[in-house]
Amino acid sequence: MGRIAVIGAGMGAMAAAARLAVAGHRVTVYERTETYGGAVRRFERDGFGFDTGPGLLTLPAVWRDLFVKTGKEPLEDCVELVQVDPSARHVFADGTEVSLPNASRAGVVAALDEALGAGAGERWGDFLVRAREAWDRTRRPLLEEPLWPNWPVLAEREPYPSVPHRRLLRTRRATTLAEVAAWELRDKRLAALLESHALAYGLDPRTAPASAAVLPYMEHAFGTWYVRGGMRELARAVYERCVRRRVEFVFGAEVTRIVEKDGRAAGIELGDGSVAEADHVVADVDPARLRALTDRPLDAAGDVQPRQDAPTRFTVLLALRGAREAGAAHRTVVHAPAPGSEPAFLVSPGVDEPPRPTVTVLRPDDPALRPDGEHESVVLSAVVSAEAGWESEGTVRRCTELLLEAAGSAIPGLSERLLWHEVRTPEHIADETGARFGAVPAPALAAGKGRFLHPANTTRLPGLYRAGGWSHPGGGLPHAGMSGALVAGLIVEGPEFKGSQ
């Protein structure tokens, strides 16, 4: 079989490497840093451990499929998956709180009715039914098809269904997520609940297509999961599966050029000037870095183009004295006090005073992440603009204060319990992933004139493929895993490959 050179050891790259190795290829992964996992990292200090990238998992079936297809050990033999319940506790701007059960429509409806008033749960439940229609219409082309046979149709046709007008004998179609919230949910808190799923990926609800409704639906339908020991354990398990399948890893290896021969990718050149020949090259790097590796145009004018406005993540790690209180939610979402200011800051960050964003507070009940039972590790995070001047100490300090302020709504006695905190800026993400400004890609969405799609796994340079969060089907751990499956299928099965079966 062929020789495969993989650029980057992110989750999508490793997923592709494992599948290609099982198919009989000789696979070598070249990673510029000294470890694997891309943004799925861990920070450790004084016996505390913290996930610095994604802290929860949706669509675990993607990773179960990887482990089934690459060996006899299933995923659950390699990591311990725990379903988080409640899925999340939400603290709204007016002080209202609600805890939503994991993967239970009836439970969610009842919880919303009790917290927000009669009828709120029914409206949310009806919305989930329509969101399921959007999921059914987009699942295959967005997650399972490696090629773009007719992407303009997908980009233009909004899959979110029309709904009856409340007072008129006709239907109307919401074109943005904000319109869905205003027309169908008719409650500022329900609107905040819906829009928080888009904001978590840096999507502006005012411009995100209505098909972004699939984001809360996926969480509702497939549940929210935690990997015991932290999400870094999933990266470890995937890396070890690659090693068992005889994938070779070369760390500290900066790729400086994609070598071409006879009009196709034929290997890579490293920073020391050495060349590794290959029959195929798979790149799990951000678009700007990939373009710098070759003079060949990788996309034509009519192709899906990479997004230029990807957001980033600001994270604060908290080491707390005192045990986690009984019944504490694993995840609390503290909504922004002025919801309209948050999306405005995401797209136009040139302001002197950043607004307080929606803040996610993760409090895993995990002995592996704390020195003993009398301490607790907590992760605060918010999605912010990648171009907000993070080199300024004032901006970093103010954003830290805002996240700590929000966390006070989720952690009793926070100020008295705080031993120390560690700030992780977008510059840390840039160092770990190589992504420009530390940008974090979002999942692909249908409609939006192609703006919310990702470039295809193939490129205009034969033999060069894209994998990971910056390519189809886009960002997020499940999407990275699917991207690796699609790329492996293209190389093994050829252009006629139609997705992971």
Short mmCIF file of N, CA and C in Angstrom, two decimals, residues 11-13 59 62-63 141-146 148 201 203 215 218 284 287 304 306-307 310 440-445 451-457 466-484 486-487:
data_model
loop_
_atom_site.label_atom_id
_atom_site.label_comp_id
_atom_site.label_asym_id
_atom_site.label_seq_id
_atom_site.Cartn_x
_atom_site.Cartn_y
_atom_site.Cartn_z
N MET A 11 -6.78 15.79 16.65
CA MET A 11 -7.69 14.66 16.76
C MET A 11 -8.13 14.16 15.38
N GLY A 12 -8.41 15.07 14.45
CA GLY A 12 -8.79 14.65 13.11
C GLY A 12 -7.66 13.93 12.39
N ALA A 13 -6.43 14.45 12.58
CA ALA A 13 -5.27 13.81 11.95
C ALA A 13 -5.06 12.41 12.48
N LEU A 59 -21.98 13.44 20.61
CA LEU A 59 -21.82 12.45 19.53
C LEU A 59 -20.68 11.47 19.80
N VAL A 62 -19.19 8.80 17.14
CA VAL A 62 -18.12 9.01 16.16
C VAL A 62 -16.84 8.32 16.63
N TRP A 63 -16.52 8.46 17.91
CA TRP A 63 -15.29 7.86 18.44
C TRP A 63 -15.47 6.37 18.69
N PRO A 141 -25.20 15.10 4.24
CA PRO A 141 -24.27 15.94 3.48
C PRO A 141 -23.26 16.67 4.36
N LEU A 142 -23.63 16.99 5.60
CA LEU A 142 -22.71 17.75 6.45
C LEU A 142 -21.74 16.87 7.23
N LEU A 143 -22.08 15.62 7.47
CA LEU A 143 -21.21 14.77 8.29
C LEU A 143 -20.68 13.54 7.58
N GLU A 144 -21.33 13.09 6.53
CA GLU A 144 -20.99 11.78 5.99
C GLU A 144 -20.56 11.79 4.53
N GLU A 145 -20.69 12.91 3.84
CA GLU A 145 -20.27 12.98 2.44
C GLU A 145 -18.95 13.73 2.33
N PRO A 146 -17.90 13.09 1.83
CA PRO A 146 -16.59 13.74 1.78
C PRO A 146 -16.46 14.76 0.65
N TRP A 148 -18.20 17.56 -2.35
CA TRP A 148 -19.22 18.59 -2.48
C TRP A 148 -19.79 18.53 -3.89
N TYR A 201 -19.81 28.51 19.82
CA TYR A 201 -18.91 28.29 18.69
C TYR A 201 -18.53 29.59 18.00
N LEU A 203 -20.58 31.87 16.83
CA LEU A 203 -21.52 32.21 15.77
C LEU A 203 -22.45 33.32 16.25
N LEU A 215 -27.54 22.45 16.58
CA LEU A 215 -26.55 22.41 17.66
C LEU A 215 -27.19 22.02 18.99
N MET A 218 -28.48 18.27 18.70
CA MET A 218 -27.48 17.21 18.84
C MET A 218 -27.21 16.92 20.32
N ASP A 284 -3.69 18.50 8.70
CA ASP A 284 -4.61 18.93 9.75
C ASP A 284 -4.07 20.22 10.34
N PRO A 287 -6.09 27.06 7.64
CA PRO A 287 -5.96 27.41 6.21
C PRO A 287 -4.76 28.29 5.90
N VAL A 304 -15.88 26.11 -1.86
CA VAL A 304 -16.10 26.63 -0.51
C VAL A 304 -14.78 27.18 0.03
N PRO A 306 -12.30 28.96 3.07
CA PRO A 306 -12.16 28.95 4.54
C PRO A 306 -12.75 30.21 5.15
N ARG A 307 -13.33 30.06 6.35
CA ARG A 307 -13.83 31.22 7.07
C ARG A 307 -12.68 32.10 7.52
N ALA A 310 -13.02 33.31 12.23
CA ALA A 310 -13.15 32.30 13.29
C ALA A 310 -12.85 32.93 14.64
N VAL A 440 -10.44 29.14 16.72
CA VAL A 440 -11.04 27.83 16.93
C VAL A 440 -12.17 27.67 15.93
N PRO A 441 -12.13 26.65 15.05
CA PRO A 441 -13.16 26.52 14.01
C PRO A 441 -14.49 26.04 14.58
N ALA A 442 -15.57 26.46 13.92
CA ALA A 442 -16.92 26.06 14.30
C ALA A 442 -17.40 24.94 13.40
N PRO A 443 -18.43 24.19 13.82
CA PRO A 443 -19.01 23.16 12.95
C PRO A 443 -19.64 23.78 11.70
N ALA A 444 -19.74 22.99 10.67
CA ALA A 444 -20.40 23.45 9.44
C ALA A 444 -21.90 23.54 9.65
N LEU A 445 -22.52 24.50 8.97
CA LEU A 445 -23.97 24.66 8.97
C LEU A 445 -24.46 24.80 7.55
N ARG A 451 -21.18 30.49 3.69
CA ARG A 451 -20.27 31.09 4.65
C ARG A 451 -19.98 30.17 5.82
N PHE A 452 -20.93 29.28 6.14
CA PHE A 452 -20.79 28.44 7.32
C PHE A 452 -20.41 27.00 6.97
N LEU A 453 -19.98 26.80 5.72
CA LEU A 453 -19.43 25.51 5.32
C LEU A 453 -17.91 25.54 5.44
N HIS A 454 -17.29 24.39 5.29
CA HIS A 454 -15.83 24.29 5.34
C HIS A 454 -15.32 23.70 4.03
N PRO A 455 -14.08 24.02 3.66
CA PRO A 455 -13.53 23.47 2.42
C PRO A 455 -13.57 21.95 2.40
N ALA A 456 -13.70 21.40 1.19
CA ALA A 456 -13.78 19.95 1.03
C ALA A 456 -12.50 19.28 1.51
N ASN A 457 -12.59 17.98 1.77
CA ASN A 457 -11.41 17.22 2.21
C ASN A 457 -10.38 17.07 1.10
N ARG A 466 -7.31 17.50 3.14
CA ARG A 466 -7.49 18.26 4.37
C ARG A 466 -8.28 17.43 5.38
N ALA A 467 -7.86 17.50 6.65
CA ALA A 467 -8.59 16.82 7.72
C ALA A 467 -8.65 17.75 8.92
N GLY A 468 -9.50 17.41 9.88
CA GLY A 468 -9.56 18.18 11.11
C GLY A 468 -10.59 19.29 11.08
N GLY A 469 -10.54 20.14 12.10
CA GLY A 469 -11.56 21.14 12.31
C GLY A 469 -11.67 22.21 11.25
N TRP A 470 -10.60 22.42 10.46
CA TRP A 470 -10.63 23.49 9.47
C TRP A 470 -11.15 23.01 8.12
N SER A 471 -11.48 21.75 8.02
CA SER A 471 -11.99 21.21 6.76
C SER A 471 -13.37 20.60 7.01
N HIS A 472 -14.01 20.16 5.96
CA HIS A 472 -15.31 19.53 6.07
C HIS A 472 -15.21 18.29 6.98
N PRO A 473 -16.09 18.12 7.99
CA PRO A 473 -17.29 18.90 8.29
C PRO A 473 -17.11 19.99 9.33
N GLY A 474 -15.87 20.33 9.72
CA GLY A 474 -15.69 21.49 10.58
C GLY A 474 -15.27 21.18 11.99
N GLY A 475 -15.33 22.24 12.84
CA GLY A 475 -14.77 22.17 14.18
C GLY A 475 -15.59 21.35 15.15
N GLY A 476 -14.98 21.09 16.31
CA GLY A 476 -15.59 20.26 17.34
C GLY A 476 -15.03 18.86 17.29
N LEU A 477 -14.95 18.21 18.45
CA LEU A 477 -14.37 16.86 18.51
C LEU A 477 -15.09 15.85 17.62
N PRO A 478 -16.42 15.78 17.64
CA PRO A 478 -17.07 14.80 16.75
C PRO A 478 -16.79 15.08 15.27
N HIS A 479 -16.81 16.35 14.90
CA HIS A 479 -16.60 16.71 13.50
C HIS A 479 -15.16 16.39 13.07
N ALA A 480 -14.20 16.60 13.98
CA ALA A 480 -12.82 16.24 13.65
C ALA A 480 -12.70 14.74 13.40
N GLY A 481 -13.38 13.94 14.25
CA GLY A 481 -13.34 12.49 14.05
C GLY A 481 -13.96 12.08 12.74
N MET A 482 -15.09 12.72 12.36
CA MET A 482 -15.71 12.41 11.08
C MET A 482 -14.83 12.82 9.93
N SER A 483 -14.15 13.96 10.06
CA SER A 483 -13.25 14.41 9.01
C SER A 483 -12.16 13.39 8.74
N GLY A 484 -11.59 12.83 9.83
CA GLY A 484 -10.57 11.80 9.65
C GLY A 484 -11.11 10.58 8.93
N LEU A 486 -13.60 10.52 6.76
CA LEU A 486 -13.87 10.85 5.37
C LEU A 486 -12.58 10.87 4.54
N VAL A 487 -11.53 11.44 5.10
CA VAL A 487 -10.25 11.48 4.38
C VAL A 487 -9.72 10.08 4.16
#
